[in-house]
mmCIF file of C-alpha atoms in Angstrom:
data_model
loop_
_atom_site.group_PDB
_atom_site.id
_atom_site.type_symbol
_atom_site.label_atom_id
_atom_site.label_comp_id
_atom_site.label_asym_id
_atom_site.label_seq_id
_atom_site.Cartn_x
_atom_site.Cartn_y
_atom_site.Cartn_z
ATOM 1 C CA GLU A 1 -0.114 0.197 0.512
ATOM 2 C CA ALA A 2 1.177 3.893 -1.045
ATOM 3 C CA GLN A 3 1.605 5.645 1.794
ATOM 4 C CA VAL A 4 3.480 8.073 3.902
ATOM 5 C CA THR A 5 4.591 6.753 7.396
ATOM 6 C CA GLN A 6 5.726 9.485 10.400
ATOM 7 C CA ASN A 7 6.588 8.269 13.350
ATOM 8 C CA PRO A 8 5.331 8.656 16.527
ATOM 9 C CA ARG A 9 2.450 10.036 15.894
ATOM 10 C CA TYR A 10 1.745 11.902 19.191
ATOM 11 C CA LEU A 11 5.354 13.482 21.223
ATOM 12 C CA ILE A 12 5.603 15.246 24.568
ATOM 13 C CA THR A 13 8.898 16.366 25.664
ATOM 14 C CA VAL A 14 10.142 19.272 27.675
ATOM 15 C CA THR A 15 12.167 22.506 25.712
ATOM 16 C CA GLY A 16 14.950 22.001 25.208
ATOM 17 C CA LYS A 17 15.410 18.268 24.337
ATOM 18 C CA LYS A 18 16.065 17.333 21.142
ATOM 19 C CA LEU A 19 13.751 14.638 19.166
ATOM 20 C CA THR A 20 13.413 13.730 15.953
ATOM 21 C CA VAL A 21 10.382 13.310 14.120
ATOM 22 C CA THR A 22 10.223 10.211 11.309
ATOM 23 C CA CYS A 23 8.663 10.287 7.907
ATOM 24 C CA SER A 24 9.008 7.334 4.734
ATOM 25 C CA GLN A 25 7.293 6.586 2.076
ATOM 26 C CA ASN A 26 7.490 3.622 -0.174
ATOM 27 C CA MET A 27 6.328 5.351 -3.235
ATOM 28 C CA ASN A 28 9.872 6.842 -4.655
ATOM 29 C CA HIS A 29 8.809 10.431 -4.539
ATOM 30 C CA GLU A 30 11.425 12.336 -5.533
ATOM 31 C CA TYR A 31 10.481 15.543 -3.590
ATOM 32 C CA MET A 32 9.142 15.862 0.349
ATOM 33 C CA SER A 33 7.802 18.521 2.184
ATOM 34 C CA TRP A 34 7.372 19.744 6.009
ATOM 35 C CA TYR A 35 4.341 21.101 7.133
ATOM 36 C CA ARG A 36 3.257 22.215 10.795
ATOM 37 C CA GLN A 37 -1.132 23.153 10.963
ATOM 38 C CA ASP A 38 -1.649 25.532 13.884
ATOM 39 C CA PRO A 39 -5.483 26.987 15.101
ATOM 40 C CA GLY A 40 -6.570 29.559 11.756
ATOM 41 C CA LEU A 41 -3.703 29.779 10.770
ATOM 42 C CA GLY A 42 -3.700 26.556 8.805
ATOM 43 C CA LEU A 43 -0.438 24.200 7.180
ATOM 44 C CA ARG A 44 3.075 26.536 6.731
ATOM 45 C CA GLN A 45 6.050 24.541 5.036
ATOM 46 C CA ILE A 46 8.671 24.189 7.103
ATOM 47 C CA TYR A 47 11.418 22.299 4.917
ATOM 48 C CA TYR A 48 10.554 20.738 2.028
ATOM 49 C CA SER A 49 13.648 18.325 -0.745
ATOM 50 C CA MET A 50 13.243 18.030 -4.416
ATOM 51 C CA ASN A 51 15.139 14.571 -3.790
ATOM 52 C CA VAL A 52 18.264 12.753 -1.853
ATOM 53 C CA GLU A 53 21.345 15.750 -0.645
ATOM 54 C CA VAL A 54 18.064 18.337 -1.856
ATOM 55 C CA THR A 55 16.930 20.751 0.922
ATOM 56 C CA ASP A 56 15.409 24.035 0.598
ATOM 57 C CA LYS A 57 13.229 26.758 4.043
ATOM 58 C CA GLY A 58 10.069 27.252 3.812
ATOM 59 C CA ASP A 59 8.001 29.421 5.392
ATOM 60 C CA VAL A 60 8.890 29.217 9.294
ATOM 61 C CA PRO A 61 12.051 27.031 9.477
ATOM 62 C CA GLU A 62 13.533 28.470 12.004
ATOM 63 C CA GLY A 63 13.873 26.359 15.164
ATOM 64 C CA TYR A 64 13.964 22.908 13.241
ATOM 65 C CA LYS A 65 16.478 21.022 10.808
ATOM 66 C CA VAL A 66 15.727 18.241 7.762
ATOM 67 C CA SER A 67 18.231 16.604 6.112
ATOM 68 C CA ARG A 68 17.570 13.848 3.167
ATOM 69 C CA LYS A 69 19.801 11.099 2.480
ATOM 70 C CA GLU A 70 18.200 8.761 1.320
ATOM 71 C CA LYS A 71 14.692 9.240 -1.164
ATOM 72 C CA ARG A 72 12.403 7.231 1.251
ATOM 73 C CA ASN A 73 12.871 9.845 4.756
ATOM 74 C CA PHE A 74 12.735 12.832 5.640
ATOM 75 C CA PRO A 75 13.463 13.457 9.271
ATOM 76 C CA LEU A 76 12.881 16.459 11.180
ATOM 77 C CA ILE A 77 14.797 16.873 13.702
ATOM 78 C CA LEU A 78 14.435 19.612 16.959
ATOM 79 C CA GLU A 79 17.753 20.052 18.330
ATOM 80 C CA SER A 80 16.298 22.511 21.273
ATOM 81 C CA PRO A 81 12.429 22.365 21.522
ATOM 82 C CA SER A 82 10.786 25.951 23.039
ATOM 83 C CA PRO A 83 6.067 25.531 23.644
ATOM 84 C CA ASN A 84 5.721 27.216 20.388
ATOM 85 C CA GLN A 85 6.940 24.856 17.860
ATOM 86 C CA THR A 86 3.712 22.990 20.142
ATOM 87 C CA SER A 87 1.117 22.484 17.009
ATOM 88 C CA LEU A 88 0.541 19.000 14.752
ATOM 89 C CA TYR A 89 2.848 18.483 11.722
ATOM 90 C CA PHE A 90 2.559 16.148 8.368
ATOM 91 C CA CYS A 91 5.124 15.284 6.136
ATOM 92 C CA ALA A 92 4.028 15.235 2.480
ATOM 93 C CA SER A 93 5.302 14.049 -0.586
ATOM 94 C CA SER A 94 4.932 13.697 -4.664
ATOM 95 C CA LEU A 95 5.996 12.160 -7.541
ATOM 96 C CA ARG A 96 7.782 15.360 -8.682
ATOM 97 C CA GLY A 97 7.245 19.219 -6.674
ATOM 98 C CA ALA A 98 4.294 20.726 -7.373
ATOM 99 C CA GLY A 99 6.449 22.456 -10.312
ATOM 100 C CA GLY A 100 6.482 19.763 -12.162
ATOM 101 C CA PRO A 101 4.458 20.156 -15.562
ATOM 102 C CA SER A 102 1.902 18.216 -13.765
ATOM 103 C CA GLY A 103 1.455 19.770 -11.331
ATOM 104 C CA ASN A 104 1.266 16.563 -9.293
ATOM 105 C CA ILE A 105 -0.156 15.622 -6.412
ATOM 106 C CA GLN A 106 1.308 15.322 -2.677
ATOM 107 C CA TYR A 107 0.146 12.599 -0.293
ATOM 108 C CA PHE A 108 0.745 13.263 3.380
ATOM 109 C CA GLY A 109 1.299 11.232 6.944
ATOM 110 C CA ALA A 110 -1.783 11.144 9.750
ATOM 111 C CA GLY A 111 1.032 13.598 11.418
ATOM 112 C CA THR A 112 2.843 13.975 14.612
ATOM 113 C CA ARG A 113 0.805 16.470 17.487
ATOM 114 C CA LEU A 114 4.248 17.649 19.247
ATOM 115 C CA SER A 115 4.095 19.185 22.574
ATOM 116 C CA VAL A 116 6.911 20.930 23.937
ATOM 117 C CA LEU A 117 6.185 22.085 27.703
ATOM 118 C CA ALA B 1 3.891 35.392 -4.716
ATOM 119 C CA GLN B 2 1.578 33.111 -4.527
ATOM 120 C CA SER B 3 -1.269 32.831 -1.689
ATOM 121 C CA VAL B 4 -4.664 31.481 -1.144
ATOM 122 C CA ALA B 5 -8.102 33.209 0.522
ATOM 123 C CA GLN B 6 -10.646 31.112 2.038
ATOM 124 C CA PRO B 7 -12.643 33.693 3.760
ATOM 125 C CA GLU B 8 -15.116 31.432 5.539
ATOM 126 C CA ASP B 9 -13.131 29.824 8.679
ATOM 127 C CA GLN B 10 -16.757 27.420 8.771
ATOM 128 C CA VAL B 11 -19.357 26.328 6.053
ATOM 129 C CA ASN B 12 -23.022 25.040 7.715
ATOM 130 C CA VAL B 13 -25.178 23.424 5.391
ATOM 131 C CA ALA B 14 -28.225 21.021 5.876
ATOM 132 C CA GLU B 15 -27.718 17.073 4.662
ATOM 133 C CA GLY B 16 -29.403 17.048 1.300
ATOM 134 C CA ASN B 17 -29.186 21.073 0.489
ATOM 135 C CA PRO B 18 -25.834 21.671 -2.395
ATOM 136 C CA LEU B 19 -22.669 23.543 -0.296
ATOM 137 C CA THR B 20 -19.688 26.236 -1.614
ATOM 138 C CA VAL B 21 -16.301 26.073 -0.320
ATOM 139 C CA LYS B 22 -15.312 29.564 -1.335
ATOM 140 C CA CYS B 23 -11.218 30.476 -2.540
ATOM 141 C CA THR B 24 -9.425 32.570 -3.979
ATOM 142 C CA TYR B 25 -5.734 32.873 -5.735
ATOM 143 C CA SER B 26 -3.558 34.829 -6.588
ATOM 144 C CA VAL B 27 -0.569 34.130 -8.330
ATOM 145 C CA SER B 28 1.866 35.838 -10.953
ATOM 146 C CA GLY B 29 1.309 33.816 -13.957
ATOM 147 C CA ASN B 30 -1.148 30.451 -14.460
ATOM 148 C CA PRO B 31 -2.252 28.192 -11.775
ATOM 149 C CA TYR B 32 -2.114 24.845 -10.228
ATOM 150 C CA LEU B 33 -4.845 24.157 -7.487
ATOM 151 C CA PHE B 34 -6.007 21.972 -5.329
ATOM 152 C CA TRP B 35 -8.791 20.929 -2.760
ATOM 153 C CA TYR B 36 -7.445 18.606 0.130
ATOM 154 C CA VAL B 37 -9.171 17.809 2.743
ATOM 155 C CA GLN B 38 -9.396 16.888 5.960
ATOM 156 C CA TYR B 39 -10.869 14.891 8.691
ATOM 157 C CA PRO B 40 -10.761 13.696 11.928
ATOM 158 C CA ASN B 41 -7.160 12.969 13.338
ATOM 159 C CA ARG B 42 -6.255 12.378 9.836
ATOM 160 C CA GLY B 43 -3.918 13.422 6.849
ATOM 161 C CA LEU B 44 -4.744 16.063 4.109
ATOM 162 C CA GLN B 45 -6.146 14.115 1.679
ATOM 163 C CA PHE B 46 -6.374 14.906 -2.218
ATOM 164 C CA LEU B 47 -9.802 15.574 -2.993
ATOM 165 C CA LEU B 48 -9.268 16.822 -7.333
ATOM 166 C CA LYS B 49 -7.296 19.704 -9.232
ATOM 167 C CA TYR B 50 -6.864 22.244 -11.904
ATOM 168 C CA ILE B 51 -4.001 22.007 -14.219
ATOM 169 C CA THR B 52 -5.469 23.098 -17.630
ATOM 170 C CA GLY B 53 -8.709 21.843 -20.271
ATOM 171 C CA ASP B 54 -13.011 22.509 -18.696
ATOM 172 C CA ASN B 55 -12.834 24.729 -16.246
ATOM 173 C CA LEU B 56 -15.179 22.456 -14.151
ATOM 174 C CA VAL B 57 -12.827 19.466 -11.970
ATOM 175 C CA LYS B 58 -14.269 16.406 -10.538
ATOM 176 C CA GLY B 59 -12.979 14.545 -8.456
ATOM 177 C CA SER B 60 -13.471 11.872 -5.529
ATOM 178 C CA TYR B 61 -16.941 11.804 -3.596
ATOM 179 C CA GLY B 62 -19.041 14.287 -6.668
ATOM 180 C CA PHE B 63 -17.385 16.566 -5.327
ATOM 181 C CA GLU B 64 -16.258 18.600 -7.877
ATOM 182 C CA ALA B 65 -14.576 22.275 -8.219
ATOM 183 C CA GLU B 66 -15.247 25.350 -11.529
ATOM 184 C CA PHE B 67 -11.760 27.763 -12.013
ATOM 185 C CA ASN B 68 -13.046 30.929 -12.672
ATOM 186 C CA LYS B 69 -9.462 32.502 -14.325
ATOM 187 C CA SER B 70 -11.513 36.293 -14.385
ATOM 188 C CA GLN B 71 -12.985 35.763 -10.581
ATOM 189 C CA THR B 72 -9.841 34.269 -9.632
ATOM 190 C CA SER B 73 -11.806 31.929 -7.811
ATOM 191 C CA PHE B 74 -11.924 27.977 -7.538
ATOM 192 C CA HIS B 75 -14.572 27.285 -4.942
ATOM 193 C CA LEU B 76 -15.500 23.813 -4.810
ATOM 194 C CA LYS B 77 -19.079 22.683 -5.089
ATOM 195 C CA LYS B 78 -21.604 19.248 -4.164
ATOM 196 C CA PRO B 79 -25.010 18.498 -5.828
ATOM 197 C CA SER B 80 -26.382 17.026 -2.428
ATOM 198 C CA ALA B 81 -24.472 16.805 0.954
ATOM 199 C CA LEU B 82 -23.236 13.727 3.392
ATOM 200 C CA VAL B 83 -23.167 14.147 7.408
ATOM 201 C CA SER B 84 -19.757 11.959 6.052
ATOM 202 C CA ASP B 85 -18.898 15.000 4.030
ATOM 203 C CA SER B 86 -17.872 17.297 7.121
ATOM 204 C CA ALA B 87 -14.260 17.939 7.592
ATOM 205 C CA LEU B 88 -11.565 20.929 7.151
ATOM 206 C CA TYR B 89 -11.089 21.492 3.120
ATOM 207 C CA PHE B 90 -7.951 23.348 1.964
ATOM 208 C CA CYS B 91 -7.447 25.528 -1.007
ATOM 209 C CA ALA B 92 -3.837 25.056 -2.844
ATOM 210 C CA VAL B 93 -1.749 26.956 -5.185
ATOM 211 C CA ARG B 94 1.506 27.442 -6.936
ATOM 212 C CA ASP B 95 2.028 28.724 -10.084
ATOM 213 C CA ILE B 96 3.002 26.903 -12.943
ATOM 214 C CA THR B 97 6.049 28.503 -14.648
ATOM 215 C CA GLY B 98 9.224 28.555 -11.694
ATOM 216 C CA ASN B 99 9.775 25.926 -8.956
ATOM 217 C CA THR B 100 7.927 27.272 -6.236
ATOM 218 C CA PRO B 101 6.756 25.508 -3.324
ATOM 219 C CA LEU B 102 2.343 24.941 -2.899
ATOM 220 C CA VAL B 103 0.540 27.342 -0.697
ATOM 221 C CA PHE B 104 -2.113 26.641 1.636
ATOM 222 C CA GLY B 105 -4.924 28.447 2.578
ATOM 223 C CA LYS B 106 -6.059 28.205 6.185
ATOM 224 C CA GLY B 107 -9.168 25.769 5.866
ATOM 225 C CA THR B 108 -12.443 25.693 5.830
ATOM 226 C CA ARG B 109 -14.547 24.185 8.414
ATOM 227 C CA LEU B 110 -17.473 22.623 6.556
ATOM 228 C CA SER B 111 -20.353 21.197 8.806
ATOM 229 C CA VAL B 112 -23.483 19.251 7.117
ATOM 230 C CA ILE B 113 -26.465 18.699 9.646
ATOM 231 C CA ALA B 114 -28.066 16.123 9.490
#
């Protein structure tokens, strides 16, 4: 089954304790992206990756890091989490960036709800 | 810069009535337009997209959307709402020129009342 898998689904942590949210897709997609969803703000892009070893900042990259060492994985790293990073996080992938001629569809993971105390 | 506006935070409609969820966009060139739906405790799911061609696009679950270039709108519609359509709906846009990411609206919560 084609899917985007995020782990963990729920996470409660404390300020300053480094954490990683994993994201894996089994569709051989080049493009992967991280979003955060906050009430009244919709989805905001954190980072995206057009392919292996290629990453770029989205709209709200501060406080986050990503890496793309393999095509299928795109982990989100919070080196020193703060309470303002409490949010619902989504990973997404598509065959190529939404910039492709077919405007490809993004597939989303089920989300990770993070609380930073 | 590209942007999307969903002017209604909440739309309420009675089951069996037609529904409309509004979306307007702004891009410098021509747009790719998308609608996604989010059910409780789930990720976003693709509903439909407009790339080119016929202005009326049909998608999943009986939804359709009409691209109106002069009004820069891409409203989502369904002739007869179901209670199971209750969810959060997101409009998204990107400019076909250049390699820009997809930009999402803030979402509209649809409640269909039995």
